[in-house]
Short mmCIF file of C-alpha atoms in Angstrom, two decimals:
data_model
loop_
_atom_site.label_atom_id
_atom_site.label_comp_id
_atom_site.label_asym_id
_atom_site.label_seq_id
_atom_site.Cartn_x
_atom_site.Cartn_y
_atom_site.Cartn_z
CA UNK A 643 125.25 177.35 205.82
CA UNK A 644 121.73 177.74 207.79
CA UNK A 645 120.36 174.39 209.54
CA UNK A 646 117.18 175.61 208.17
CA UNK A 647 119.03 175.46 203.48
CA UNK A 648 120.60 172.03 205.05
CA UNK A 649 117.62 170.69 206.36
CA UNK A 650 115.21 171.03 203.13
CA UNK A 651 113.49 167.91 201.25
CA UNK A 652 114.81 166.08 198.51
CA UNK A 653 113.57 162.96 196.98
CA UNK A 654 117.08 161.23 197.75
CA UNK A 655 115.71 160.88 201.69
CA UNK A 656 113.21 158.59 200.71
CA UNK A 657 114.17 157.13 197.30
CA UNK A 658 118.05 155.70 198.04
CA UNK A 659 116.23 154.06 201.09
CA UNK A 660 113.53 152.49 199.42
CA UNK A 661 115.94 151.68 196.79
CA UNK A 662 117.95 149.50 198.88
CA UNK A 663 114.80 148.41 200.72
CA UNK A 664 113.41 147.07 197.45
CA UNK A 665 116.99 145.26 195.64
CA UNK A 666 116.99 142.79 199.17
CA UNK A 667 113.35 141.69 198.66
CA UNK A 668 114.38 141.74 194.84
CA UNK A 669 117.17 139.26 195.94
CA UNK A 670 115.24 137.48 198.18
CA UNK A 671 112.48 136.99 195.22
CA UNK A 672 115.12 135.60 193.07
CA UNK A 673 116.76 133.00 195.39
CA UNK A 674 113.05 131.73 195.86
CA UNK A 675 111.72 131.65 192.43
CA UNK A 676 114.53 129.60 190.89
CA UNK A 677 115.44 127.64 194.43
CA UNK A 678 119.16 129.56 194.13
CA UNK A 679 121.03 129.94 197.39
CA UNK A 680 123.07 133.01 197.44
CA UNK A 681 124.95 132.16 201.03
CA UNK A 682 127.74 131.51 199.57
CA UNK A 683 128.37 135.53 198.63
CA UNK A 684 128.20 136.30 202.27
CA UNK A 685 131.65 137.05 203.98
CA UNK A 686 133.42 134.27 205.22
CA UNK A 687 136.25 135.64 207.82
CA UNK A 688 139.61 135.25 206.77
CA UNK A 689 139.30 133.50 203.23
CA UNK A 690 140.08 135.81 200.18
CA UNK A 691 137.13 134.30 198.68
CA UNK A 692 135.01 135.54 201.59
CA UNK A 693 135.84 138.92 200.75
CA UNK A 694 133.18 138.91 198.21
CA UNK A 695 130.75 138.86 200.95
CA UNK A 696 131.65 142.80 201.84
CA UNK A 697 129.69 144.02 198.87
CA UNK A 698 127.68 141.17 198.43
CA UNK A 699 126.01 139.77 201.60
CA UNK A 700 123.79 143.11 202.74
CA UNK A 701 121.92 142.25 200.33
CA UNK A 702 121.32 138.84 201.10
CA UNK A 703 119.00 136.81 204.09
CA UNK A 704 118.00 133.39 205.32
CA UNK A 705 114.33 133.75 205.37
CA UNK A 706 111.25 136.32 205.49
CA UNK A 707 111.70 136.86 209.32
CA UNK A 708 115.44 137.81 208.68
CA UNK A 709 114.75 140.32 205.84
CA UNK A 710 111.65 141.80 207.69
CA UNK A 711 113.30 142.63 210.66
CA UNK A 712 116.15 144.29 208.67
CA UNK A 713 113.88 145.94 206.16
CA UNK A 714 112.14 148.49 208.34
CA UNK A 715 115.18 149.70 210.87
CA UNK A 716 117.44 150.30 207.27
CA UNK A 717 114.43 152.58 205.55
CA UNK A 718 113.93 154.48 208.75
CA UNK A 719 117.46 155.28 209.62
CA UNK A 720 118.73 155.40 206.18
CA UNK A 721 115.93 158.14 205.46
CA UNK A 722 117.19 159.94 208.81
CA UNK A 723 120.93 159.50 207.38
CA UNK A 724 119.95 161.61 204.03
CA UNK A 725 117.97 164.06 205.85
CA UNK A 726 119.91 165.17 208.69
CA UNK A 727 123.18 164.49 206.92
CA UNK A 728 123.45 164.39 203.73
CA UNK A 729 126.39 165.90 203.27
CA UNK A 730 127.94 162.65 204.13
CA UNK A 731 125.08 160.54 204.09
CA UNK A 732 126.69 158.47 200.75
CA UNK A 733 130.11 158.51 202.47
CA UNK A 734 128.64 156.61 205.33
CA UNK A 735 126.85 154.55 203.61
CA UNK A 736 129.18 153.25 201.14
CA UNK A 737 132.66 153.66 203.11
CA UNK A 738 130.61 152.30 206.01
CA UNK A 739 129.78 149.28 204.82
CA UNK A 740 132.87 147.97 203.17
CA UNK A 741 134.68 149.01 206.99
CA UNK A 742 131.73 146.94 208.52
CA UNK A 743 132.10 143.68 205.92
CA UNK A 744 136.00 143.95 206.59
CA UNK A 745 135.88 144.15 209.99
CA UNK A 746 133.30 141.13 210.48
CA UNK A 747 135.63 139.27 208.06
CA UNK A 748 138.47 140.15 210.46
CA UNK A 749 137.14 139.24 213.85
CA UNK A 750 134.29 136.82 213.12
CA UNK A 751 133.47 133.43 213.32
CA UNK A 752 134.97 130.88 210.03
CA UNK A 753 131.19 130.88 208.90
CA UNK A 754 128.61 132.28 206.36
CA UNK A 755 127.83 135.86 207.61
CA UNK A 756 125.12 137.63 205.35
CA UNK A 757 122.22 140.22 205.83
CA UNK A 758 121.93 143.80 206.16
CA UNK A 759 121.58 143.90 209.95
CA UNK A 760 125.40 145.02 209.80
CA UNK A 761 124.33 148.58 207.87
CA UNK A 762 121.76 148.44 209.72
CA UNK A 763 123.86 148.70 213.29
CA UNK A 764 126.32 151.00 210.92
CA UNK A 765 123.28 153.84 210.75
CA UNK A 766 122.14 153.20 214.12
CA UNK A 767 125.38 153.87 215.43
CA UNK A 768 126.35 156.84 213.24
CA UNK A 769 123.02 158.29 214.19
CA UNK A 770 122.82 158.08 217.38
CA UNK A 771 126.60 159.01 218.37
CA UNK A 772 126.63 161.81 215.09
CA UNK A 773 123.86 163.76 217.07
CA UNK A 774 125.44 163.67 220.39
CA UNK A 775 128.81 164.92 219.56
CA UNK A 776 127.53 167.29 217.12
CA UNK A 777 125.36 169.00 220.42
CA UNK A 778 122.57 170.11 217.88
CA UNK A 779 119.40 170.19 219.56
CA UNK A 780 117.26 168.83 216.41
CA UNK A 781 120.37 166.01 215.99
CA UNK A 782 120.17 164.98 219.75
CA UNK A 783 116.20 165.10 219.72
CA UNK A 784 116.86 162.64 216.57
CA UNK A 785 119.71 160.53 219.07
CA UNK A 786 116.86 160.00 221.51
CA UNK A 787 114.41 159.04 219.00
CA UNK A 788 116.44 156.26 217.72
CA UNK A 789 117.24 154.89 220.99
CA UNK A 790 113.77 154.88 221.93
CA UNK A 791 112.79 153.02 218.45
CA UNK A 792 115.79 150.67 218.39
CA UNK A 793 118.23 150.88 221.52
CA UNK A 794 117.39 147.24 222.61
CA UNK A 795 119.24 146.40 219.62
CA UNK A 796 122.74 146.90 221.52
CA UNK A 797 121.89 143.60 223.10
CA UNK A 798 122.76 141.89 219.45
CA UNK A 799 126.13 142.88 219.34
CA UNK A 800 126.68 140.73 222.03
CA UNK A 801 126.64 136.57 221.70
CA UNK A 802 123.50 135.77 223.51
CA UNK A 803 121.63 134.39 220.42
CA UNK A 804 122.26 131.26 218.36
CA UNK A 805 123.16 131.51 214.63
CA UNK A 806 123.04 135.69 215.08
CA UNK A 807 126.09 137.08 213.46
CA UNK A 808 126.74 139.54 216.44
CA UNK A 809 130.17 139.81 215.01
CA UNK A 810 128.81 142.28 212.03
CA UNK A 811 126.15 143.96 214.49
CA UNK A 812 129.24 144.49 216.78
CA UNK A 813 131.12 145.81 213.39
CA UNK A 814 128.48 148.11 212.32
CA UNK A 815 127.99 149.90 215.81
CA UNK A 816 132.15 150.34 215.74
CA UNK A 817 132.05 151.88 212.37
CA UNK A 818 129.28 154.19 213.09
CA UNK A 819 131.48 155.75 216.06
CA UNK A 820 134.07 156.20 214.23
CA UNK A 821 132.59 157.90 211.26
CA UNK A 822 130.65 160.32 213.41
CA UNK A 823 133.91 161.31 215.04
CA UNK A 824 135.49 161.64 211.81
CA UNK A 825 132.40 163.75 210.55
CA UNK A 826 132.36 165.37 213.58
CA UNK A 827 132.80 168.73 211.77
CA UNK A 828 130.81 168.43 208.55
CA UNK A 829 127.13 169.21 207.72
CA UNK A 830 125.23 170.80 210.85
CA UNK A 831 126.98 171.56 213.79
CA UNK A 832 125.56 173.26 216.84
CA UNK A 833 124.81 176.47 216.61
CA UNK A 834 126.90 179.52 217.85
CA UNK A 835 125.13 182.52 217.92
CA UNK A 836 127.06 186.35 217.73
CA UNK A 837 125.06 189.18 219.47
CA UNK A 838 125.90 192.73 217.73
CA UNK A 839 127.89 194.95 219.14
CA UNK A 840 126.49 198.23 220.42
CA UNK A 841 128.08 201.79 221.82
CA UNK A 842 127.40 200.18 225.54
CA UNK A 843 129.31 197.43 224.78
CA UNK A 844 131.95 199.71 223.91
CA UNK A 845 132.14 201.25 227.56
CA UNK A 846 133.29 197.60 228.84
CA UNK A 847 137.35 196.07 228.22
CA UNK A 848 137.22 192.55 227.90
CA UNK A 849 137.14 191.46 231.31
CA UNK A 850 134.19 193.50 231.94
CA UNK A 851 135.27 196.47 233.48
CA UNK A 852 133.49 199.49 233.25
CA UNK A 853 135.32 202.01 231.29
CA UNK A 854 134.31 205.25 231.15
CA UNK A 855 133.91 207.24 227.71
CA UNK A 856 136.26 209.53 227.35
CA UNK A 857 134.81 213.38 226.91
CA UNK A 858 136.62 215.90 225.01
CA UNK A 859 137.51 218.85 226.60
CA UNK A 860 136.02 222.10 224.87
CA UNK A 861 138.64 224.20 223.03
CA UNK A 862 137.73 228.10 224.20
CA UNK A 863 137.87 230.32 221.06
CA UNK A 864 139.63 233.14 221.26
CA UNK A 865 137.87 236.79 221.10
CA UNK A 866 137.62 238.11 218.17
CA UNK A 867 137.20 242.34 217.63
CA UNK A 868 136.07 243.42 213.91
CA UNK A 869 136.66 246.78 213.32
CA UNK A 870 134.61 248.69 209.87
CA UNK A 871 136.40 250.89 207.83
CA UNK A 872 133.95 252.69 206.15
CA UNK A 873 134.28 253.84 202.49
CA UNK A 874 134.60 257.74 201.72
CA UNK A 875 132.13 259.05 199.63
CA UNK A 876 133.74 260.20 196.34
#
């Protein structure tokens, strides 16, 4: 298939991201209008219980600052996800973060870990890495793009901040490697273009030697006498 039949619109690129945009604040609404406290759905690491917390805790934050930050980076690279791959922009989304929640409930700290900041390192990631190792100009010019917009966010998935889970940043930027490797292949690819072949390429062998065409030599007709017999008149 064409980039340019992969690359049309659809509503999907704008309505799954504001979607999931709108169910956090939606979340975030109901834990302040009835004082709940929805923490306790996050993932806690190595607790069956905390397992919850793989499905459960994007969609949950500590405060307006936290969901704020997260909200614009997931509509922006979620919309790039179903545009310039949405072939397996569901896959990545969905089998991306249940790898992401597992793995932070693997390797991180025996606390509350919750937010969306652990898709959001999960697009950033696939993104970015996707368009590289895919070596399609419009998917590298989208690489750069994001690293311009949000490559000081690398810094996160390392501990330098207080009550940060860098654990599920650090999560999120492993899964997104691994599923653009593993999607390497699918959706748009770089481009190889095939030139048609003409006579003149005909008069090279495949190392480029000149060949010569080969000319039929003409076939000299033999003579040939008529002789009339002519009819006697009767």
């Amino acid at each position: 298939m064409k980039t340019e039949q992969q690359l049309k619109f659809s509503p999907t690129i704008f309505t799954i991201p504001l979607l999931f945009v709108f169910t956090i604040w939606f979340v975030y609404w109901l834990e302040i209008k009835f004082g709940w406290n929805f923490n306790k759905f996050g993932v806690f690491p190595r607790n069956f219980g905390g397992l919850k917390g793989v499905f459960c805790s994007p969609f949950i934050h500590s405060d307006t600052n936290h969901l704020f930050n997260n909200s614009v980076p997931l509509f922006v690279l979620s919309a790039c996800l179903f545009y310039f791959y949405r072939k397996v922009a569901v896959k990545v989304l969905v089998y991306g973060g249940v790898i992401t929640g597992l793995l932070t409930w693997i390797i991180a700290r025996e606390s509350y870990h919750i937010g969306a900041s652990g898709i959001v390192y999960l697009l950033f990631s696939f993104v970015l890495f996707s368009g590289i190792i895919k070596k399609n100009y419009r998917l590298v010019a989208v690489s750069f793009i994001t690293i311009f917009l949000y490559g000081s966010m690398v810094w996160y998935v390392l501990p330098i901040k207080e009550g940060m889970s860098w654990e599920g940043h650090l999560s999120g930027l492993i899964t997104g490697v691994v599923l653009a490797l593993l999607y390497r292949n699918k959706g748009i690819v770089k481009e190889r273009f095939e030139f048609t072949k003409t006579e003149f390429d005909d008069m090279f062998d495949d190392d480029g030697n000149y060949v010569p065409p080969i000319i039929e030599e003409e076939v000299e007709l033999k003579e040939i006498n008529y002789r009339y017999i002519y009819k006697e008149e009767e």
